[in-house]
Amino acid sequence: MATSAKPDTDRPTALITGASRGLGAAIARELAPAHQLLLGARTPQALEPMLRELPGSAGWPVDLTDYDAVARAAAGIERLDVLVHNAGIADLGTIADSSVAQWRNTLEANLIAVAELTRLLLPALRAANGHVVLINSGAGLRANPGWGAYAASKFGLRAFGDALRLEEPALRVTSVHPGRIGTDMQREIIAGEGRAYDPDEFLTAETVARVVRNAVETPRDAHPTEIVLRPIAR
Ligand SMILES: NC(=O)c1ccc[n+]([C@@H]2O[C@H](COP(=O)([O-])OP(=O)(O)OC[C@H]3O[C@@H](n4cnc5c(N)ncnc54)[C@H](OP(=O)(O)O)[C@@H]3O)[C@@H](O)[C@H]2O)c1
């Protein structure tokens, strides 16, 4: 693990996957003032800018679909207050055009990897009566043409969250369903749709990150179970 500072044991610990850019980086900025952060991405290099920007944080580089490596990376975490499952992929296509590899890769990254990382970290989460935040999508509530595999992965993620909430009543489990956000992922999607990218069409990562922080900071007498966010109509 590429640690850039010694852990501050007085502050709650939060692990954010996919924190190298996009929404995950924005969530890291929001949680940084009150948390000791572990920042996930596939490689140490991808995390360098965020570790420079948030010098109290530590890198947690691992490919979340390499389960032996994930088990090794999770082994040192004994107590975890907040786990934000943010890493995800969008490999879009119609059902007619989607290959088995596309379905497998999407379900693997967006659903199976989340289940396995949660399983590995359950003892650490239980030790802290922790909070699991699942970054889902509007596509986890309704499936549009061309989004079959992605929507299936996010519908599955919602079911995973529902089951986890009932099986682990000491934990809080929040499913966040944003509409389109202006990130690298969205730029690629818009390019694939053959349209010009207009940031005003989308939620900002900063706004969605603020909502995640509000969920995490919700007083303990409440359990924010599902949050749906859409861009304002302009
Ligand atoms: N953008 C949107 O419009 C939108 C809307 C609703 C929901 N969401 C959801 O929001 C989340 C973040 O999306 P984003 O737009 O910020 O995406 P993004 O800009 O494409 O960033 C994806 C992040 O996930 C990491 N990642 C992907 N696969 C990984 C793997 N196998 N192992 C480890 N890390 C991996 C990437 O790390 P590397 O830097 O190492 O590649 C990167 O940090 C996703 O779950 C997405 O489905 C996005």
mmCIF file of C-alpha atoms and ligand atoms in Angstrom:
data_model
loop_
_atom_site.group_PDB
_atom_site.id
_atom_site.type_symbol
_atom_site.label_atom_id
_atom_site.label_comp_id
_atom_site.label_asym_id
_atom_site.label_seq_id
_atom_site.Cartn_x
_atom_site.Cartn_y
_atom_site.Cartn_z
ATOM 1 C CA MET A 1 0.000 0.000 0.000
ATOM 2 C CA ALA A 2 1.393 3.409 -0.932
ATOM 3 C CA THR A 3 0.927 5.323 2.305
ATOM 4 C CA SER A 4 1.637 9.035 2.212
ATOM 5 C CA ALA A 5 1.067 9.806 5.894
ATOM 6 C CA LYS A 6 0.796 7.971 9.178
ATOM 7 C CA PRO A 7 -2.818 7.137 10.039
ATOM 8 C CA ASP A 8 -4.704 9.506 12.323
ATOM 9 C CA THR A 9 -6.450 6.999 14.590
ATOM 10 C CA ASP A 10 -8.778 9.613 16.124
ATOM 11 C CA ARG A 11 -10.697 10.111 12.910
ATOM 12 C CA PRO A 12 -13.076 7.577 11.320
ATOM 13 C CA THR A 13 -11.572 5.686 8.370
ATOM 14 C CA ALA A 14 -13.196 5.745 4.926
ATOM 15 C CA LEU A 15 -12.229 3.619 1.910
ATOM 16 C CA ILE A 16 -13.383 5.041 -1.431
ATOM 17 C CA THR A 17 -12.976 2.881 -4.526
ATOM 18 C CA GLY A 18 -12.370 4.584 -7.872
ATOM 19 C CA ALA A 19 -11.023 7.686 -6.121
ATOM 20 C CA SER A 20 -8.431 8.589 -8.779
ATOM 21 C CA ARG A 21 -10.863 10.772 -10.764
ATOM 22 C CA GLY A 22 -14.510 11.625 -11.456
ATOM 23 C CA LEU A 23 -17.070 11.122 -8.713
ATOM 24 C CA GLY A 24 -14.715 9.117 -6.467
ATOM 25 C CA ALA A 25 -12.173 11.973 -6.364
ATOM 26 C CA ALA A 26 -14.971 14.438 -5.519
ATOM 27 C CA ILE A 27 -16.193 12.155 -2.690
ATOM 28 C CA ALA A 28 -12.625 11.970 -1.368
ATOM 29 C CA ARG A 29 -12.449 15.794 -1.255
ATOM 30 C CA GLU A 30 -15.768 15.953 0.637
ATOM 31 C CA LEU A 31 -14.867 13.268 3.201
ATOM 32 C CA ALA A 32 -11.226 14.370 3.702
ATOM 33 C CA PRO A 33 -11.824 16.985 6.445
ATOM 34 C CA ALA A 34 -13.434 14.486 8.848
ATOM 35 C CA HIS A 35 -11.952 11.116 7.786
ATOM 36 C CA GLN A 36 -8.728 9.195 7.482
ATOM 37 C CA LEU A 37 -8.932 8.226 3.793
ATOM 38 C CA LEU A 38 -7.912 5.137 1.855
ATOM 39 C CA LEU A 39 -8.117 5.955 -1.863
ATOM 40 C CA GLY A 40 -8.662 3.144 -4.373
ATOM 41 C CA ALA A 41 -7.808 2.865 -8.084
ATOM 42 C CA ARG A 42 -6.240 0.222 -10.286
ATOM 43 C CA THR A 43 -2.661 1.500 -10.090
ATOM 44 C CA PRO A 44 -0.482 3.591 -7.731
ATOM 45 C CA GLN A 45 0.268 5.956 -10.644
ATOM 46 C CA ALA A 46 -3.437 6.765 -11.116
ATOM 47 C CA LEU A 47 -3.629 7.835 -7.456
ATOM 48 C CA GLU A 48 -0.606 10.144 -7.396
ATOM 49 C CA PRO A 49 -2.467 13.430 -8.108
ATOM 50 C CA MET A 50 -5.104 12.769 -5.418
ATOM 51 C CA LEU A 51 -2.479 11.734 -2.839
ATOM 52 C CA ARG A 52 -0.643 15.002 -3.544
ATOM 53 C CA GLU A 53 -3.895 16.970 -3.250
ATOM 54 C CA LEU A 54 -4.974 15.229 0.003
ATOM 55 C CA PRO A 55 -1.670 14.688 1.812
ATOM 56 C CA GLY A 56 -3.228 13.008 4.882
ATOM 57 C CA SER A 57 -4.666 10.192 2.761
ATOM 58 C CA ALA A 58 -3.226 6.792 1.809
ATOM 59 C CA GLY A 59 -3.355 4.949 -1.516
ATOM 60 C CA TRP A 60 -5.133 1.601 -1.849
ATOM 61 C CA PRO A 61 -4.217 0.539 -5.390
ATOM 62 C CA VAL A 62 -5.723 -2.762 -6.565
ATOM 63 C CA ASP A 63 -7.715 -4.047 -9.527
ATOM 64 C CA LEU A 64 -11.007 -4.879 -7.818
ATOM 65 C CA THR A 65 -11.623 -7.822 -10.170
ATOM 66 C CA ASP A 66 -8.339 -9.522 -9.162
ATOM 67 C CA TYR A 67 -9.749 -11.223 -6.079
ATOM 68 C CA ASP A 68 -6.478 -12.636 -4.701
ATOM 69 C CA ALA A 69 -4.953 -9.154 -4.837
ATOM 70 C CA VAL A 70 -8.090 -7.649 -3.268
ATOM 71 C CA ALA A 71 -7.914 -10.160 -0.396
ATOM 72 C CA ARG A 72 -4.269 -9.193 0.226
ATOM 73 C CA ALA A 73 -5.086 -5.479 0.108
ATOM 74 C CA ALA A 74 -8.067 -5.865 2.463
ATOM 75 C CA ALA A 75 -6.205 -8.043 4.975
ATOM 76 C CA GLY A 76 -4.619 -5.106 6.811
ATOM 77 C CA ILE A 77 -7.903 -3.250 7.391
ATOM 78 C CA GLU A 78 -9.217 -4.120 10.865
ATOM 79 C CA ARG A 79 -11.730 -1.337 11.378
ATOM 80 C CA LEU A 80 -13.623 0.585 8.717
ATOM 81 C CA ASP A 81 -16.232 3.272 9.376
ATOM 82 C CA VAL A 82 -17.191 4.085 5.773
ATOM 83 C CA LEU A 83 -16.902 2.028 2.577
ATOM 84 C CA VAL A 84 -17.867 3.872 -0.609
ATOM 85 C CA HIS A 85 -18.213 1.494 -3.553
ATOM 86 C CA ASN A 86 -17.773 4.026 -6.329
ATOM 87 C CA ALA A 87 -15.543 2.272 -8.921
ATOM 88 C CA GLY A 88 -17.509 1.170 -11.949
ATOM 89 C CA ILE A 89 -17.481 0.829 -15.726
ATOM 90 C CA ALA A 90 -19.981 1.642 -18.485
ATOM 91 C CA ASP A 91 -19.464 -0.506 -21.588
ATOM 92 C CA LEU A 92 -22.687 0.332 -23.417
ATOM 93 C CA GLY A 93 -24.379 -1.371 -26.357
ATOM 94 C CA THR A 94 -27.690 -2.803 -27.460
ATOM 95 C CA ILE A 95 -28.524 -6.383 -26.554
ATOM 96 C CA ALA A 96 -28.138 -7.275 -30.246
ATOM 97 C CA ASP A 97 -24.571 -5.952 -30.197
ATOM 98 C CA SER A 98 -23.355 -6.928 -26.705
ATOM 99 C CA SER A 99 -20.889 -9.806 -26.441
ATOM 100 C CA VAL A 100 -20.578 -12.292 -23.589
ATOM 101 C CA ALA A 101 -17.319 -10.534 -22.648
ATOM 102 C CA GLN A 102 -19.145 -7.181 -22.356
ATOM 103 C CA TRP A 103 -21.829 -8.691 -20.086
ATOM 104 C CA ARG A 104 -19.210 -10.486 -17.970
ATOM 105 C CA ASN A 105 -16.923 -7.460 -17.609
ATOM 106 C CA THR A 106 -19.788 -5.171 -16.645
ATOM 107 C CA LEU A 107 -21.319 -7.540 -14.074
ATOM 108 C CA GLU A 108 -17.844 -8.349 -12.739
ATOM 109 C CA ALA A 109 -16.746 -4.736 -12.164
ATOM 110 C CA ASN A 110 -20.079 -3.234 -11.077
ATOM 111 C CA LEU A 111 -21.531 -6.073 -9.009
ATOM 112 C CA ILE A 112 -19.377 -9.136 -8.242
ATOM 113 C CA ALA A 113 -16.313 -7.085 -7.246
ATOM 114 C CA VAL A 114 -18.522 -5.025 -4.901
ATOM 115 C CA ALA A 115 -19.898 -8.179 -3.282
ATOM 116 C CA GLU A 116 -16.449 -9.681 -2.769
ATOM 117 C CA LEU A 117 -14.857 -6.507 -1.362
ATOM 118 C CA THR A 118 -17.806 -6.086 1.015
ATOM 119 C CA ARG A 119 -17.510 -9.723 2.141
ATOM 120 C CA LEU A 120 -13.791 -9.318 2.838
ATOM 121 C CA LEU A 121 -14.344 -6.104 4.800
ATOM 122 C CA LEU A 122 -17.409 -7.190 6.799
ATOM 123 C CA PRO A 123 -15.448 -7.886 10.020
ATOM 124 C CA ALA A 124 -13.868 -4.411 9.806
ATOM 125 C CA LEU A 125 -17.241 -2.784 9.069
ATOM 126 C CA ARG A 126 -18.963 -4.659 11.909
ATOM 127 C CA ALA A 127 -16.194 -3.548 14.287
ATOM 128 C CA ALA A 128 -17.111 0.088 13.531
ATOM 129 C CA ASN A 129 -20.916 -0.267 13.037
ATOM 130 C CA GLY A 130 -19.906 1.047 9.640
ATOM 131 C CA HIS A 131 -21.649 2.665 6.680
ATOM 132 C CA VAL A 132 -21.616 1.143 3.177
ATOM 133 C CA VAL A 133 -22.407 3.563 0.337
ATOM 134 C CA LEU A 134 -23.209 2.014 -3.035
ATOM 135 C CA ILE A 135 -22.845 4.394 -5.972
ATOM 136 C CA ASN A 136 -25.630 3.128 -8.164
ATOM 137 C CA SER A 137 -27.318 5.061 -11.008
ATOM 138 C CA GLY A 138 -30.650 6.090 -12.452
ATOM 139 C CA ALA A 139 -29.987 3.018 -14.610
ATOM 140 C CA GLY A 140 -30.408 0.922 -11.436
ATOM 141 C CA LEU A 141 -34.062 1.993 -11.324
ATOM 142 C CA ARG A 142 -34.993 1.910 -15.023
ATOM 143 C CA ALA A 143 -33.291 0.362 -18.063
ATOM 144 C CA ASN A 144 -33.048 2.319 -21.311
ATOM 145 C CA PRO A 145 -32.229 1.006 -24.786
ATOM 146 C CA GLY A 146 -28.492 0.445 -25.219
ATOM 147 C CA TRP A 147 -27.923 0.239 -21.458
ATOM 148 C CA GLY A 148 -28.956 -3.414 -20.855
ATOM 149 C CA ALA A 149 -25.779 -4.817 -19.288
ATOM 150 C CA TYR A 150 -24.994 -1.645 -17.308
ATOM 151 C CA ALA A 151 -28.583 -1.423 -16.009
ATOM 152 C CA ALA A 152 -28.561 -5.142 -15.122
ATOM 153 C CA SER A 153 -25.377 -4.623 -13.095
ATOM 154 C CA LYS A 154 -26.896 -1.637 -11.270
ATOM 155 C CA PHE A 155 -30.281 -3.359 -10.666
ATOM 156 C CA GLY A 156 -28.194 -6.210 -9.202
ATOM 157 C CA LEU A 157 -26.260 -3.732 -7.070
ATOM 158 C CA ARG A 158 -29.538 -2.444 -5.637
ATOM 159 C CA ALA A 159 -30.606 -6.000 -4.767
ATOM 160 C CA PHE A 160 -27.204 -6.566 -3.168
ATOM 161 C CA GLY A 161 -27.694 -3.458 -1.019
ATOM 162 C CA ASP A 162 -31.207 -4.510 0.018
ATOM 163 C CA ALA A 163 -29.982 -7.953 1.125
ATOM 164 C CA LEU A 164 -26.922 -6.513 2.913
ATOM 165 C CA ARG A 165 -29.114 -4.041 4.844
ATOM 166 C CA LEU A 166 -31.299 -6.878 6.137
ATOM 167 C CA GLU A 167 -28.460 -9.325 6.830
ATOM 168 C CA GLU A 168 -26.257 -6.813 8.674
ATOM 169 C CA PRO A 169 -28.594 -4.649 10.757
ATOM 170 C CA ALA A 170 -25.701 -3.006 12.645
ATOM 171 C CA LEU A 171 -24.492 -1.433 9.372
ATOM 172 C CA ARG A 172 -26.036 1.416 7.410
ATOM 173 C CA VAL A 173 -26.320 0.745 3.663
ATOM 174 C CA THR A 174 -27.112 3.653 1.334
ATOM 175 C CA SER A 175 -27.846 3.222 -2.358
ATOM 176 C CA VAL A 176 -27.219 6.463 -4.288
ATOM 177 C CA HIS A 177 -28.868 6.783 -7.717
ATOM 178 C CA PRO A 178 -27.543 9.810 -9.635
ATOM 179 C CA GLY A 179 -28.533 10.731 -13.166
ATOM 180 C CA ARG A 180 -25.759 11.575 -15.606
ATOM 181 C CA ILE A 181 -22.701 13.214 -14.019
ATOM 182 C CA GLY A 182 -20.057 15.272 -15.886
ATOM 183 C CA THR A 183 -17.054 12.899 -15.612
ATOM 184 C CA ASP A 184 -14.674 11.006 -17.933
ATOM 185 C CA MET A 185 -17.251 8.193 -18.051
ATOM 186 C CA GLN A 186 -19.927 10.599 -19.300
ATOM 187 C CA ARG A 187 -17.588 12.172 -21.885
ATOM 188 C CA GLU A 188 -17.031 8.688 -23.366
ATOM 189 C CA ILE A 189 -20.759 7.919 -23.326
ATOM 190 C CA ILE A 190 -21.604 11.196 -25.104
ATOM 191 C CA ALA A 191 -18.858 10.571 -27.679
ATOM 192 C CA GLY A 192 -20.391 7.117 -28.259
ATOM 193 C CA GLU A 193 -23.803 8.758 -28.783
ATOM 194 C CA GLY A 194 -22.201 11.038 -31.408
ATOM 195 C CA ARG A 195 -23.239 14.236 -29.555
ATOM 196 C CA ALA A 196 -21.328 17.314 -28.403
ATOM 197 C CA TYR A 197 -20.439 17.309 -24.695
ATOM 198 C CA ASP A 198 -22.252 20.084 -22.798
ATOM 199 C CA PRO A 199 -21.428 20.040 -19.051
ATOM 200 C CA ASP A 200 -24.611 22.014 -18.271
ATOM 201 C CA GLU A 201 -26.678 18.917 -19.121
ATOM 202 C CA PHE A 202 -25.251 16.952 -16.199
ATOM 203 C CA LEU A 203 -25.011 16.804 -12.424
ATOM 204 C CA THR A 204 -21.620 17.908 -11.144
ATOM 205 C CA ALA A 205 -19.491 15.334 -9.332
ATOM 206 C CA GLU A 206 -19.174 17.891 -6.499
ATOM 207 C CA THR A 207 -22.947 17.980 -5.937
ATOM 208 C CA VAL A 208 -23.262 14.185 -5.856
ATOM 209 C CA ALA A 209 -20.245 13.988 -3.517
ATOM 210 C CA ARG A 210 -21.891 16.502 -1.161
ATOM 211 C CA VAL A 211 -24.959 14.254 -1.027
ATOM 212 C CA VAL A 212 -22.739 11.264 -0.177
ATOM 213 C CA ARG A 213 -21.156 13.264 2.640
ATOM 214 C CA ASN A 214 -24.604 14.250 3.951
ATOM 215 C CA ALA A 215 -25.613 10.563 3.964
ATOM 216 C CA VAL A 216 -22.454 9.590 5.878
ATOM 217 C CA GLU A 217 -22.971 12.445 8.367
ATOM 218 C CA THR A 218 -26.674 11.680 8.932
ATOM 219 C CA PRO A 219 -27.187 11.300 12.699
ATOM 220 C CA ARG A 220 -27.216 7.664 13.823
ATOM 221 C CA ASP A 221 -30.944 7.609 14.614
ATOM 222 C CA ALA A 222 -31.643 7.635 10.842
ATOM 223 C CA HIS A 223 -30.746 5.208 8.073
ATOM 224 C CA PRO A 224 -30.585 6.851 4.624
ATOM 225 C CA THR A 225 -31.460 3.818 2.495
ATOM 226 C CA GLU A 226 -31.930 5.240 -1.019
ATOM 227 C CA ILE A 227 -31.140 8.619 -2.549
ATOM 228 C CA VAL A 228 -32.215 9.551 -6.096
ATOM 229 C CA LEU A 229 -30.718 12.626 -7.808
ATOM 230 C CA ARG A 230 -31.562 14.018 -11.227
ATOM 231 C CA PRO A 231 -30.054 17.027 -13.012
ATOM 232 C CA ILE A 232 -32.355 20.050 -12.754
ATOM 233 C CA ALA A 233 -34.350 20.681 -15.968
ATOM 234 C CA ARG A 234 -32.903 23.756 -17.741
HETATM 235 N N1 LIG B 1 -20.698 9.487 -14.843
HETATM 236 C C1 LIG B 1 -22.009 9.304 -14.769
HETATM 237 O O1 LIG B 1 -22.796 9.877 -15.533
HETATM 238 C C2 LIG B 1 -22.581 8.395 -13.711
HETATM 239 C C3 LIG B 1 -23.969 8.453 -13.455
HETATM 240 C C4 LIG B 1 -24.513 7.622 -12.481
HETATM 241 C C5 LIG B 1 -23.708 6.757 -11.787
HETATM 242 N N2 LIG B 1 -22.365 6.706 -12.059
HETATM 243 C C6 LIG B 1 -21.535 5.762 -11.305
HETATM 244 O O2 LIG B 1 -20.604 6.526 -10.558
HETATM 245 C C7 LIG B 1 -19.416 5.752 -10.346
HETATM 246 C C8 LIG B 1 -18.190 6.579 -10.732
HETATM 247 O O3 LIG B 1 -18.331 6.961 -12.087
HETATM 248 P P1 LIG B 1 -17.383 8.051 -12.790
HETATM 249 O O4 LIG B 1 -18.220 8.686 -13.833
HETATM 250 O O5 LIG B 1 -16.676 8.866 -11.783
HETATM 251 O O6 LIG B 1 -16.351 7.049 -13.529
HETATM 252 P P2 LIG B 1 -14.877 7.306 -14.156
HETATM 253 O O7 LIG B 1 -14.614 8.759 -14.330
HETATM 254 O O8 LIG B 1 -14.821 6.420 -15.357
HETATM 255 O O9 LIG B 1 -13.908 6.712 -12.993
HETATM 256 C C9 LIG B 1 -14.008 5.344 -12.699
HETATM 257 C C10 LIG B 1 -13.163 5.042 -11.487
HETATM 258 O O10 LIG B 1 -13.321 3.621 -11.186
HETATM 259 C C11 LIG B 1 -12.043 3.021 -11.129
HETATM 260 N N3 LIG B 1 -12.130 1.621 -11.583
HETATM 261 C C12 LIG B 1 -12.793 1.154 -12.662
HETATM 262 N N4 LIG B 1 -12.623 -0.180 -12.758
HETATM 263 C C13 LIG B 1 -11.845 -0.564 -11.707
HETATM 264 C C14 LIG B 1 -11.310 -1.800 -11.267
HETATM 265 N N5 LIG B 1 -11.535 -2.948 -11.945
HETATM 266 N N6 LIG B 1 -10.555 -1.815 -10.159
HETATM 267 C C15 LIG B 1 -10.297 -0.667 -9.478
HETATM 268 N N7 LIG B 1 -10.778 0.533 -9.836
HETATM 269 C C16 LIG B 1 -11.530 0.588 -10.957
HETATM 270 C C17 LIG B 1 -11.152 3.874 -12.014
HETATM 271 O O11 LIG B 1 -9.793 3.701 -11.617
HETATM 272 P P3 LIG B 1 -8.548 3.947 -12.645
HETATM 273 O O12 LIG B 1 -8.204 5.412 -12.529
HETATM 274 O O13 LIG B 1 -7.477 3.069 -12.093
HETATM 275 O O14 LIG B 1 -9.023 3.563 -14.001
HETATM 276 C C18 LIG B 1 -11.683 5.278 -11.709
HETATM 277 O O15 LIG B 1 -11.120 5.761 -10.488
HETATM 278 C C19 LIG B 1 -19.599 4.463 -11.162
HETATM 279 O O16 LIG B 1 -20.043 3.421 -10.301
HETATM 280 C C20 LIG B 1 -20.704 4.832 -12.145
HETATM 281 O O17 LIG B 1 -21.427 3.698 -12.582
HETATM 282 C C21 LIG B 1 -21.781 7.521 -12.998
#
